[in-house]
XYZ file of C-alpha atoms in Angstrom:
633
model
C 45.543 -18.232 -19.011
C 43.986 -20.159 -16.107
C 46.110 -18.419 -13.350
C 45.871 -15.032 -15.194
C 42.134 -14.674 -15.356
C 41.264 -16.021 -11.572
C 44.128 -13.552 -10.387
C 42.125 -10.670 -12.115
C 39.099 -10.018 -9.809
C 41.641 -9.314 -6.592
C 44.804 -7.694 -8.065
C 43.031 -4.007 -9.216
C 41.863 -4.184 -5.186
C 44.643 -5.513 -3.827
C 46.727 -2.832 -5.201
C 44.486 -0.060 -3.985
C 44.130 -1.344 -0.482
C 48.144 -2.137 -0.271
C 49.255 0.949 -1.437
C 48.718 2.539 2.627
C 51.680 3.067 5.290
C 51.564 -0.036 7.864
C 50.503 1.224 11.186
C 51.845 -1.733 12.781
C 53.846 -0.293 15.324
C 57.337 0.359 14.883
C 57.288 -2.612 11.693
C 58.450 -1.160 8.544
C 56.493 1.933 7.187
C 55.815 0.654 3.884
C 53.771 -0.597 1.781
C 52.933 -3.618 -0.391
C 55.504 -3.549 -2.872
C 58.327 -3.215 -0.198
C 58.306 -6.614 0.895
C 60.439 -9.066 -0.174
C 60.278 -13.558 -0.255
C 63.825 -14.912 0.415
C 63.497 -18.689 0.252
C 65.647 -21.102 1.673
C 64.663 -24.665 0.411
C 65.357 -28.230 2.145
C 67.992 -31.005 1.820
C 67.910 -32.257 -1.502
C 65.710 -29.308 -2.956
C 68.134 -27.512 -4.744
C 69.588 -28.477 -8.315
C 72.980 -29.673 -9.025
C 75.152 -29.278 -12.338
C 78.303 -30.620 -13.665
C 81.165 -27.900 -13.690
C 83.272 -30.437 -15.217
C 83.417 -33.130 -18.295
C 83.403 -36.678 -17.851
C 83.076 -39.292 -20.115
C 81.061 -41.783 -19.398
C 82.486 -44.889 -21.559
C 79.608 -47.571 -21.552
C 76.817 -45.035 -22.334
C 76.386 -42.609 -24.684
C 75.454 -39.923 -22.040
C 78.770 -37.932 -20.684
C 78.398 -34.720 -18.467
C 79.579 -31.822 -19.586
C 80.067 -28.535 -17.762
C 76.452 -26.688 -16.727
C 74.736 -30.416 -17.192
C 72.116 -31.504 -15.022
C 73.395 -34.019 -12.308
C 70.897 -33.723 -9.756
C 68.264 -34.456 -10.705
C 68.746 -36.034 -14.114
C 66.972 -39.597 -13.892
C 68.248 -40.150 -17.834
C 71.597 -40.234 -16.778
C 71.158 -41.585 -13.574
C 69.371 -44.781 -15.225
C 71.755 -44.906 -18.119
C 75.025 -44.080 -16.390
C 75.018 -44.423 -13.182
C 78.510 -45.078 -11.842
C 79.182 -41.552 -13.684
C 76.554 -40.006 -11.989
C 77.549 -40.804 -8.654
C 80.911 -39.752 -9.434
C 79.448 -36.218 -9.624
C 77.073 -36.281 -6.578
C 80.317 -38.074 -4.379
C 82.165 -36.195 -2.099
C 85.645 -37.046 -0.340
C 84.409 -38.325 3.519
C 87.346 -36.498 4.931
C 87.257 -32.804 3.435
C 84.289 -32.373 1.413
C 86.436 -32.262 -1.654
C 84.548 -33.386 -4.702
C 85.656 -36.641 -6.912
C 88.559 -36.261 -8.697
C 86.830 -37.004 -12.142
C 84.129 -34.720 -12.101
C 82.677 -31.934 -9.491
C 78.938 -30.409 -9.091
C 77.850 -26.934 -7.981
C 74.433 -25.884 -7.152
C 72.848 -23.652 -9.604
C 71.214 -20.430 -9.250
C 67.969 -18.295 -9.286
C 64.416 -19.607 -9.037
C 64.445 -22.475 -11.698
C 66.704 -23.999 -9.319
C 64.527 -25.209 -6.572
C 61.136 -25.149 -8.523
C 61.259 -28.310 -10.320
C 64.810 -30.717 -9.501
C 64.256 -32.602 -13.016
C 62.052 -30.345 -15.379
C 59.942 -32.463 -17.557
C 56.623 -33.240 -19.146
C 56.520 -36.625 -16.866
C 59.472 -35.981 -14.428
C 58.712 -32.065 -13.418
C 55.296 -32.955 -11.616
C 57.090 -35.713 -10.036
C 60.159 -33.532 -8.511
C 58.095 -29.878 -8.152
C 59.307 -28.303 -5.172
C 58.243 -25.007 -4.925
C 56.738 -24.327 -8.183
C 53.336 -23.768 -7.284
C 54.424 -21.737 -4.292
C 56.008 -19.423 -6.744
C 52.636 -19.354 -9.210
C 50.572 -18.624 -5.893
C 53.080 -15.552 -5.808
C 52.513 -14.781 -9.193
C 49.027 -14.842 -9.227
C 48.394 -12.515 -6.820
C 50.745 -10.160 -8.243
C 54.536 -10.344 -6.796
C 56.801 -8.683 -8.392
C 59.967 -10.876 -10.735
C 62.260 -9.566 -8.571
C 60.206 -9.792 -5.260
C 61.005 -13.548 -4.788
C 64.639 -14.204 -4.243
C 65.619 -17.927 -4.002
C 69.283 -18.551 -2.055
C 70.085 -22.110 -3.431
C 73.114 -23.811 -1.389
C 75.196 -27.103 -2.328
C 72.950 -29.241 0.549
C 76.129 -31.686 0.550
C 78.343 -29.275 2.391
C 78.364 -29.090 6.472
C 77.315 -25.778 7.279
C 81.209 -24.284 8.207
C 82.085 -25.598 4.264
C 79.330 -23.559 2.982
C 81.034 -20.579 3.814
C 84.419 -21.811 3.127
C 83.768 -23.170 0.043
C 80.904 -20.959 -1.312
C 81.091 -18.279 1.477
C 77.274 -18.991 1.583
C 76.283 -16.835 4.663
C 78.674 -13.761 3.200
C 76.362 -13.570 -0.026
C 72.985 -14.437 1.995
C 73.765 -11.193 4.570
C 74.615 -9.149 0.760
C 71.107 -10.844 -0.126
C 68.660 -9.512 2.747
C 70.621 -6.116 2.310
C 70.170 -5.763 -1.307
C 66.704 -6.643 -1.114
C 65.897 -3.753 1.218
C 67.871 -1.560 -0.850
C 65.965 -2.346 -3.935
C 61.911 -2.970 -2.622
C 63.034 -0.424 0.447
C 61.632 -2.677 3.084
C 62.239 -6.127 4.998
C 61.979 -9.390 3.966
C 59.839 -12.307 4.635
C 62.330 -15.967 5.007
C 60.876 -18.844 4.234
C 62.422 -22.031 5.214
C 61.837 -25.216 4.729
C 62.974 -28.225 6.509
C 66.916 -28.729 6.430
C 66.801 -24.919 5.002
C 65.764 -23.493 8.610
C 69.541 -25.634 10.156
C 71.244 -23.198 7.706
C 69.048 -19.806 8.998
C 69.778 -21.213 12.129
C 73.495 -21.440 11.303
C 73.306 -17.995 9.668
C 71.767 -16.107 12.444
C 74.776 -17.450 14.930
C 77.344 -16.280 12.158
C 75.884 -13.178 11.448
C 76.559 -12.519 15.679
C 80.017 -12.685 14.676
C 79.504 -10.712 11.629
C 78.817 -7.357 12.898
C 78.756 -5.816 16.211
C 77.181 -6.895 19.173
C 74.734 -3.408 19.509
C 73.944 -3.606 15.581
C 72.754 -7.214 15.829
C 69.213 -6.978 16.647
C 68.714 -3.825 14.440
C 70.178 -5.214 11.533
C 67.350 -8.025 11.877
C 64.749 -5.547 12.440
C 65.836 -3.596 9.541
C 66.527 -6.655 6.930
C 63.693 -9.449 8.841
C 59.800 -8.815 8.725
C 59.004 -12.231 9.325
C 60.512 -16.008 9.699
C 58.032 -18.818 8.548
C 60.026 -22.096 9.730
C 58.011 -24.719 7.444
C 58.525 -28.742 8.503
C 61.698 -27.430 10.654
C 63.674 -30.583 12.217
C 64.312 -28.476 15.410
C 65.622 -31.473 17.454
C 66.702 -33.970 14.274
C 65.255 -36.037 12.107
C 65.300 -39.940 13.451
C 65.514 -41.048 9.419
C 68.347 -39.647 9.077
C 69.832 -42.386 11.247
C 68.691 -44.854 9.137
C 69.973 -43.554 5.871
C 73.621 -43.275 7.376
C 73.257 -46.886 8.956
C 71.784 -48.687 6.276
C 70.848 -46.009 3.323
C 68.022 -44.275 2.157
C 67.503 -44.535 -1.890
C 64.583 -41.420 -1.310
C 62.704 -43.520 -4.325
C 65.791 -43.453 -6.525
C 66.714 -47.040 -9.171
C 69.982 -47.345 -6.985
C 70.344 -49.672 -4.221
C 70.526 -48.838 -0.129
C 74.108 -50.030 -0.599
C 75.227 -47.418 -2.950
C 72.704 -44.968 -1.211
C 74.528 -45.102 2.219
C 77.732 -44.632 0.713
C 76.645 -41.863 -1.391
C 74.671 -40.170 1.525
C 78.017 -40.884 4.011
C 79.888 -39.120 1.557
C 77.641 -36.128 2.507
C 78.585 -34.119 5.964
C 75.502 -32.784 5.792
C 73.522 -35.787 6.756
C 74.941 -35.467 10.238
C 73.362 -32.178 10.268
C 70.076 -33.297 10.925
C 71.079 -36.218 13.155
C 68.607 -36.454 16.180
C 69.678 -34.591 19.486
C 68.338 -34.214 23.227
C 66.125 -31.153 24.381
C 68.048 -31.442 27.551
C 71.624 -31.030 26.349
C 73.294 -27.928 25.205
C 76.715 -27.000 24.334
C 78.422 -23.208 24.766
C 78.922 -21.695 21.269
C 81.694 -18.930 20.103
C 79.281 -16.427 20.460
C 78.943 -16.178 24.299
C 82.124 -17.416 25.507
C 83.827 -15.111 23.175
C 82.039 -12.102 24.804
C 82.227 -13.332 28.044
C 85.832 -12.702 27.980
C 86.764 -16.787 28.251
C 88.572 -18.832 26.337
C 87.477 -19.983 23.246
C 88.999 -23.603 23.435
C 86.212 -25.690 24.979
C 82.911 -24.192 24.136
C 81.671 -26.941 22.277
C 81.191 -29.203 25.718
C 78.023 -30.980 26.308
C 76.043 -29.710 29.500
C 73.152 -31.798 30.091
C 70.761 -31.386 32.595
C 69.684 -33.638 34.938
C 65.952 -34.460 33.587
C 68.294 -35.833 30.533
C 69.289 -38.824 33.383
C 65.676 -39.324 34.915
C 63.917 -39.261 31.586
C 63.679 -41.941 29.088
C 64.587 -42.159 25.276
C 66.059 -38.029 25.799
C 62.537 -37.268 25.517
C 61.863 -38.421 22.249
C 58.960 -41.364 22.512
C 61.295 -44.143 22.501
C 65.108 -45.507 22.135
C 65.811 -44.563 18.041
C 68.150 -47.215 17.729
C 68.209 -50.816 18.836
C 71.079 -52.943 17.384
C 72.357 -56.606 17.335
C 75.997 -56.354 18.345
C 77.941 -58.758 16.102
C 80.068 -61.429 18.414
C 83.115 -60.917 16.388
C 85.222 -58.152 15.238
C 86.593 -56.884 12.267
C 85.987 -58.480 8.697
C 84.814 -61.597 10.576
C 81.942 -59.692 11.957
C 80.165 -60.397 8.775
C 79.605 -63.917 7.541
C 77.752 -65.534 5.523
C 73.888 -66.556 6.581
C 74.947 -70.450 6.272
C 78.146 -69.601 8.564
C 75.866 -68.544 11.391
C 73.241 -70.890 10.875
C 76.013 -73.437 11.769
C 77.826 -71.704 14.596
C 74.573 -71.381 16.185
C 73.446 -75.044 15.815
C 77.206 -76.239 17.141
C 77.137 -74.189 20.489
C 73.636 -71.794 21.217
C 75.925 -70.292 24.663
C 78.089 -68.909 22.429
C 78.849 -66.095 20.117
C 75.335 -65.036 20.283
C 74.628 -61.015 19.508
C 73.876 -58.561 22.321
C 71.779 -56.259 21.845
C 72.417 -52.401 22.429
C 70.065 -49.540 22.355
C 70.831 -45.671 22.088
C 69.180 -42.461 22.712
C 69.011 -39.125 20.595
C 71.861 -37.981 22.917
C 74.127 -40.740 22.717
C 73.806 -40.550 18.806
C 74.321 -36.385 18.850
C 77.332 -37.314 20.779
C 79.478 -39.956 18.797
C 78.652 -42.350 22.073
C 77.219 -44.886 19.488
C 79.383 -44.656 16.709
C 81.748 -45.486 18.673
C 79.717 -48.542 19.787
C 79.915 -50.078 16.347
C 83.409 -48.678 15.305
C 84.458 -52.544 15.405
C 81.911 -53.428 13.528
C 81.156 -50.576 10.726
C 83.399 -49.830 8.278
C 81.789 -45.871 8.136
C 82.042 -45.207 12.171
C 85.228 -43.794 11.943
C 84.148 -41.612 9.019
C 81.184 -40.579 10.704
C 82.929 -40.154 14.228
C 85.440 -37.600 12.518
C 83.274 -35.412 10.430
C 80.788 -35.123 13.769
C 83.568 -33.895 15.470
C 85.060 -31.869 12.848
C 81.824 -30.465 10.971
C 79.765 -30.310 14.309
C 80.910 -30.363 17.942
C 83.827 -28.442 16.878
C 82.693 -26.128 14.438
C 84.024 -22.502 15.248
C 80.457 -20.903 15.306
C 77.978 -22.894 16.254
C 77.359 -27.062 17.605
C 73.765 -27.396 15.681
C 73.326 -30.514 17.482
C 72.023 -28.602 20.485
C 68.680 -27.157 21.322
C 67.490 -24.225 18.972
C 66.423 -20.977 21.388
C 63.842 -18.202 19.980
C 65.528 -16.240 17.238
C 65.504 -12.437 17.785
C 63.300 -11.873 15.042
C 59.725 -9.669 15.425
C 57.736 -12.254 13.868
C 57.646 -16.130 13.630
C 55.640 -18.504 12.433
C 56.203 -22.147 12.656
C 54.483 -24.612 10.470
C 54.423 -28.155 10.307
C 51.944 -31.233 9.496
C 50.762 -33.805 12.238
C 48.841 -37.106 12.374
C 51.075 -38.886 9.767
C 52.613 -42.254 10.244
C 56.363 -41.553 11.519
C 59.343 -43.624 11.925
C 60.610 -42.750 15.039
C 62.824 -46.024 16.060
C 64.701 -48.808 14.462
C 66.005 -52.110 15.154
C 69.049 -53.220 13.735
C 70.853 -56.219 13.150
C 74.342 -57.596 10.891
C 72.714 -58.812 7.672
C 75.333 -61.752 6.677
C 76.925 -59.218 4.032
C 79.895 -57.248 3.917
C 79.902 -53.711 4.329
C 77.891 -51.309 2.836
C 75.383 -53.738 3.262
C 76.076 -54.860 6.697
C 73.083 -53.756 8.323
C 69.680 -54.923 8.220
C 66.997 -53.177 9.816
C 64.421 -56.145 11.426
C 61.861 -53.642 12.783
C 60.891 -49.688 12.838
C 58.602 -47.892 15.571
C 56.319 -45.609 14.099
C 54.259 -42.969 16.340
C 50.478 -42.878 14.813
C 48.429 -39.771 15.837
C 49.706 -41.018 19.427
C 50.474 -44.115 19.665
C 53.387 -46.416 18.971
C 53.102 -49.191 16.583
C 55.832 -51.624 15.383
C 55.912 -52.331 11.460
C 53.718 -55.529 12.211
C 51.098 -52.963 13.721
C 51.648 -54.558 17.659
C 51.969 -51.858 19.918
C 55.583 -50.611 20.736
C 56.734 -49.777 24.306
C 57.978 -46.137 24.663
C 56.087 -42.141 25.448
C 54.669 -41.180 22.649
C 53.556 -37.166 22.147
C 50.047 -36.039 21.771
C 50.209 -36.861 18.007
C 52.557 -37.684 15.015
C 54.873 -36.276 12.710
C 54.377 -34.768 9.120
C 55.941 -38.322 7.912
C 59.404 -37.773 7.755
C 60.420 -35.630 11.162
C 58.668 -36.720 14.522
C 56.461 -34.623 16.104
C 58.871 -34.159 19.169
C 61.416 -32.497 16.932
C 58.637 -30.472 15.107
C 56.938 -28.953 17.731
C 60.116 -27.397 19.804
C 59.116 -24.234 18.644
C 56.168 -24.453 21.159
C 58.338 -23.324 23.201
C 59.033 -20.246 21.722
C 55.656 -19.203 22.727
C 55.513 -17.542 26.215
C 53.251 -17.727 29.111
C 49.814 -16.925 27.664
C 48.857 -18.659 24.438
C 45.514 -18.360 22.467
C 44.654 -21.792 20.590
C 42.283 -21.550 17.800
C 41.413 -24.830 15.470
C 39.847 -24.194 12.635
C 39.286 -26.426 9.444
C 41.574 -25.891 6.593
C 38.833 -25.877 3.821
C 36.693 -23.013 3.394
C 33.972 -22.049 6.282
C 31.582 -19.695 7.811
C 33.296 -20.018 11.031
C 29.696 -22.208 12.305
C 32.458 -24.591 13.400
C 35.518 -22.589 15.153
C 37.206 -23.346 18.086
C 38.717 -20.764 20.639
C 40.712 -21.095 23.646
C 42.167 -17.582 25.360
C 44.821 -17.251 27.346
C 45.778 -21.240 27.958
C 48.932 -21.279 30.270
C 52.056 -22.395 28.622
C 54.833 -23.731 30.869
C 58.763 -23.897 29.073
C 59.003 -27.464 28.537
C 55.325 -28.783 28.119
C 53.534 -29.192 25.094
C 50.371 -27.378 24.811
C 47.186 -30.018 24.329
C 44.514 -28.243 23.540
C 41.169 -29.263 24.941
C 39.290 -29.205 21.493
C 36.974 -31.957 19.847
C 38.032 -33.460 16.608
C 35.444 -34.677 13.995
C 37.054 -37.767 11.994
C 35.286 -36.645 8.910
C 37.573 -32.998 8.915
C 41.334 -31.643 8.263
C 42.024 -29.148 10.638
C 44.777 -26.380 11.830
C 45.538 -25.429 15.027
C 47.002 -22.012 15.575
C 48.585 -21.504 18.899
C 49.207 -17.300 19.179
C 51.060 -15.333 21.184
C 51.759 -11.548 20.561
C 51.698 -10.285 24.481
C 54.331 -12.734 26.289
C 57.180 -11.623 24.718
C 57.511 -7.485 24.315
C 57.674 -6.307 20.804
C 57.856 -9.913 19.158
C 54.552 -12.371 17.920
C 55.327 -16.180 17.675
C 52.951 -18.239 15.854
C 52.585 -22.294 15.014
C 50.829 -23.682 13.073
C 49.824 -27.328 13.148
C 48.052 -28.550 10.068
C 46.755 -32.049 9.647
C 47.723 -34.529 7.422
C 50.247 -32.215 5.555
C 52.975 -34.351 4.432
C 56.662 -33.521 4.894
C 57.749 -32.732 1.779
C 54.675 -31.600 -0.112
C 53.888 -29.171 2.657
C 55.346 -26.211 0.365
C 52.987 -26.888 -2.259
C 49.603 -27.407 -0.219
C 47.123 -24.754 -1.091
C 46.377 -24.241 2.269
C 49.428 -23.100 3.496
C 49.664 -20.916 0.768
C 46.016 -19.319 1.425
C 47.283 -18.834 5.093
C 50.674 -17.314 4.633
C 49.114 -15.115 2.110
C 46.429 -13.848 4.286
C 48.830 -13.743 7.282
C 50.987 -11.141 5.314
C 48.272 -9.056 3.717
C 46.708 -8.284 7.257
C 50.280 -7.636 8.738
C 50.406 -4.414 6.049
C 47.526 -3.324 6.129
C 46.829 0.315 7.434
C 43.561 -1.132 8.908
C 44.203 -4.323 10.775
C 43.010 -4.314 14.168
C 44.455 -7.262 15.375
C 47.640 -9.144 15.722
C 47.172 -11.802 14.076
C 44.892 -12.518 10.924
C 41.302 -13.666 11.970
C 40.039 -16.854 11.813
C 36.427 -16.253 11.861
C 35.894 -17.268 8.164
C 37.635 -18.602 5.141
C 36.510 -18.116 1.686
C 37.898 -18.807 -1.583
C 40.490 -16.416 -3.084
C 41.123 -17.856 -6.465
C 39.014 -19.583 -9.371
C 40.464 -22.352 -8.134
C 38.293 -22.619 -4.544
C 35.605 -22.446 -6.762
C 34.034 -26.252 -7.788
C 30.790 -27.663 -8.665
C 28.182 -29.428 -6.162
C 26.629 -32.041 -8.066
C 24.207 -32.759 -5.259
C 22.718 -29.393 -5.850
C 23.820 -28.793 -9.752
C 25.141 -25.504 -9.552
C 28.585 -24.293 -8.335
C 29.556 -24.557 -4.816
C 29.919 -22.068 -2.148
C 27.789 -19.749 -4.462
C 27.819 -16.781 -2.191
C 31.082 -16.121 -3.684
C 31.156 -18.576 -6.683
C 29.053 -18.752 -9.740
C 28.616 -20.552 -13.085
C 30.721 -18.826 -15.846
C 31.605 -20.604 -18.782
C 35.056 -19.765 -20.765
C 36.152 -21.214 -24.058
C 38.593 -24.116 -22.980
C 36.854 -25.196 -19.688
C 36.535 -29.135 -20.037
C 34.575 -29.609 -16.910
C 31.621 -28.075 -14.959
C 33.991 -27.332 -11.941
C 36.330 -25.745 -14.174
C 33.661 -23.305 -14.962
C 32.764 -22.146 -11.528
C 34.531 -18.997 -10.826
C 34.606 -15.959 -8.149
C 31.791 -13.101 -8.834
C 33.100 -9.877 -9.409
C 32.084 -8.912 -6.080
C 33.851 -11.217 -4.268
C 36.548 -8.848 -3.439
C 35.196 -7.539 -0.770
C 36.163 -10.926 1.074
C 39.643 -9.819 1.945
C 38.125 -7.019 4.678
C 36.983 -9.597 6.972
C 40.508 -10.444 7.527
C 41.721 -7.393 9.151
């Protein structure tokens, strides 16, 4: 009832003002109801069921076919060694277990909540309330089109396996046929690798001169939410010493679980200076195909430190001895040590994002690491050597008319580990002894000393560096407007506008703004005259974590907004203005106790329904608040 009622001051406008043609020069000529959602979620956002039985003999849980595997914390507290045998793939092919075998399921329920639940669904909601901002404001059922994928698979078994990018090309084409207009992708985090995989495939899809117009035809707009575009340094650590991602299973069993998965190496991190030919243009260059995958590094990837990231991700303690012996027991040390200190002491090794993109330091610790060799093969197999595309290279501008990259900043991010052998055998081999985090710029060691390294102008969103995250600045082009704003509502008393800032291909862009400590803020950086015919947008929003960035209500607002203006017959501008922020749902609304009475009150107002428990609860938008969407255009 509660989204219902505060959706029904807008919708009877809404419809009335979307119903016009989009003058938006040479977008599509429709209208509100033509546009289609097509969301691709993250790693580990997409539910998994059994498509096999297994019986689980010391619990009385077995999986049966179409049963929840991931996420099912029931089972996976009552039987676990059966669970895993569902989530486990074979190293070597990607094969599942031999006992039992998961597939991901399908439609919207799958990535909305991963364990649904009266306790567990709030814990695991992905992009449920993205979905009831969609429904509130009127999107049609069949307007929002999730394409769930197994995230286990490397991108060139998707489409063997599942032929994944066949049915997401049948997906934006059915779409238009059925709303008549282009859809809107939204990606989030490990989902914008498998656009980005997509996008290369589709190049060898359909012909060369039908490429860009089958985009313009099928593509409106590309939001690229918490996008890893140069890695993600955790993922290091989860393949190294394992990553449980707050799961009752231990980092052992988590790193070989996770190893199992070719897909971790998908979001290993990389160097901005090193690229590597894919299919696409040797194959229409008229040269051979054999050999494309070849690094080519250029030579600020020699004179710069740490690849460019703020500092070496990896720092390990070299065992002295090889093989099995590499791992003894803490008393075994203790006494080698105290017999002779010159000898058999560790040496310590430390590696760049390009020298982990590249196998260099796997091959390091093959000696030592019972996974190395795994690793080593599937990053050659899965990655340097897949047939369309090396993802491990630097992500250029897609061809698409509008983008809009969004990501959070000022949260505490690992960015660095040290390493060193723990005393047990293998999976367990590893320890880590210290991680480098980058804080709103600055690098701190987990004691909270300061680290040694060149850290950016800020931090990650918590999970993905802010190096990686803000690559797509350099999709903008040579003339950017910057605009911070705050992200709660405002009268615009407190906006902050830089035109035309110079943007050089390589450089971040550091805005010359003030920052009150009391505030969240965003920081749009615009550019719709750089680049002919195409608008590229990011969005930096503080404080928005990693993986609850899909569900903030702020991103929501702004997306929404950003769309509306785009088709509407009367927008002026390019982008959406900034100039002022109300509230668009009963939901802004709350109550000021300092002045009793509801806040914001030249568009809120005390109205009391049966049901409300709370004062807030009964502040709600006047009729006339409607209105509020024309200063947007």
């Amino acid at each position: 009832m509660r989204a219902r009622t505060a959706a029904l001051p807008l919708l009877p406008v809404l419809l009335l003002l979307l119903q016009g043609p989009a003058a938006r020069g040479g977008d599509f000529g429709g209208d509100y109801s033509k546009l289609s959602g097509i969301i691709i979620p993250g790693f580990a956002s997409t539910q998994l069921r059994a498509w096999s039985v297994l019986d689980c003999p010391y619990s009385p849980l077995d999986f049966n076919p179409l049963d929840l595997v991931w996420l099912d914390t029931t089972k996976l507290l009552s039987a676990v060694n059966c669970w895993i045998k569902c989530m486990w793939l074979d190293p070597h092919n990607q094969t599942d277990h031999p006992e039992c075998k998961s597939r991901p399921d399908g439609g919207l329920s799958a990535i909305t909540e991963l364990d649904p639940g009266y306790i567990t669904g709030p814990l695991s909601s992905v992009w449920k309330e993205w979905i009831k901002w969609c429904i509130e404001f009127g999107i049609e059922a069949n307007a929002i089109i999730a394409v769930p994928y197994d995230w286990r698979l490397s991108p060139s078994m998707l489409e063997e396996r599942d032929l994944y990018f066949h049915k997401l090309k049948l997906t934006f084409e059915t779409a238009l046929k059925l709303h008549g207009g282009p859809s809107i992708v939204y990606a989030h985090s490990m989902g914008n690798q498998v656009f980005r995989y997509f996008l290369e495939w589709l190049k060898l899809e359909i012909a060369p001169k039908h490429y860009t117009q089958w985009l313009d035809q099928h593509i409106h707009a590309y939001f690229a939410v918490g996008a890893p575009l140069l890695g993600s340094v955790q993922t290091v650590k989860a393949t190294l010493s394992g990553d449980t991602y707050g799961l009752p299973i231990s980092e052992g069993t988590a790193r070989l679980l996770i190893n199992s998965f070719a897909s971790t190496l998908w979001m290993l991190p990389f160097s901005k200076y090193c690229r590597a030919d894919n299919a696409y243009s040797k194959h229409f260059s008229g040269g051979s195909r054999h050999g494309y995958n070849k690094y080519h590094c250029e030579d600020q990837e020699f004179r710069s430190n740490f690849s460019g990231f703020p500092t070496n991700i990896i720092n390990i303690e070299i065992p002295s001895t090889h093989g099995f012996n590499a791992y003894p027991s803490v008393a075994e040390v203790t006494e080698a040590n105290l017999s002779n200190a010159e000898c058999g002491l560790p040496t310590q090794l430390s590696f760049s994002a390009r020298e982990i993109a590249d196998g260099t330091f796997f091959k390091a610790i093959e000696d030592y690491d019972l996974d190395s060799k795994r690793v080593l093969y599937q990053l050659q197999k899965s990655y340097h050597n897949d047939p369309i595309l090396n993802p491990l290279t630097p992500w250029d501008r897609p061809p698409i008319k509008n983008i809009f990259c969004i990501y959070g900043i000022d949260m505490k991010t690992e960015v660095g580990y040290y390493f060193a052998p723990s005393g047990k055998p293998y999976p367990d081999n590893w320890i880590i002894t210290d991680v480098i985090f980058e804080v709103e710029g600055s690098l701190f060691s987990r004691s909270g000393d300061l680290a040694d390294g060149s850290p950016g102008a800020t931090s990650g969103d918590g999970t993905v560096p802010y190096h990686s995250l803000s690559w797509c600045k350099n999709w903008l082009g040579s003339q950017v407007n910057v605009t911070r704003a705050p992200q709660s509502e405002h009268d615009g008393s407190d906006i902050q506008v830089e035109f035309n800032v110079e943007h050089h291909q390589g450089e971040d862009i550091v805005p010359s703004m003030t920052r009150s400590p009391r505030v969240k803020y965003i920081t749009y950086y615009e550019d719709s005259e750089s680049i002919t015919g195409k608008r590229t947008a990011v969005w930096e929003i503080d404080k928005a974590n990693h993986r609850n960035i899909v569900r903030s209500p702020v991103l929501m607002r702004e997306v929404w907004l950003q769309m509306w203006h785009d088709i509407h017959s009367d927008a002026q501008s390019n982008f959406v203005t900034k100039a002022k922020r109300g509230p668009l749902r009963n939901e802004d609304c709350y109550w000021d106790y300092g002045k009793a009475r509801c806040a914001l009150a030249e568009y809120c107002e005390y109205r009391y329904l049966f049901g409300d428990v709370h004062l807030g609860q009964s502040c709600r938008l006047k009729n006339s608040s409607v209105d509020l969407l024309l200063h947007y255009l």
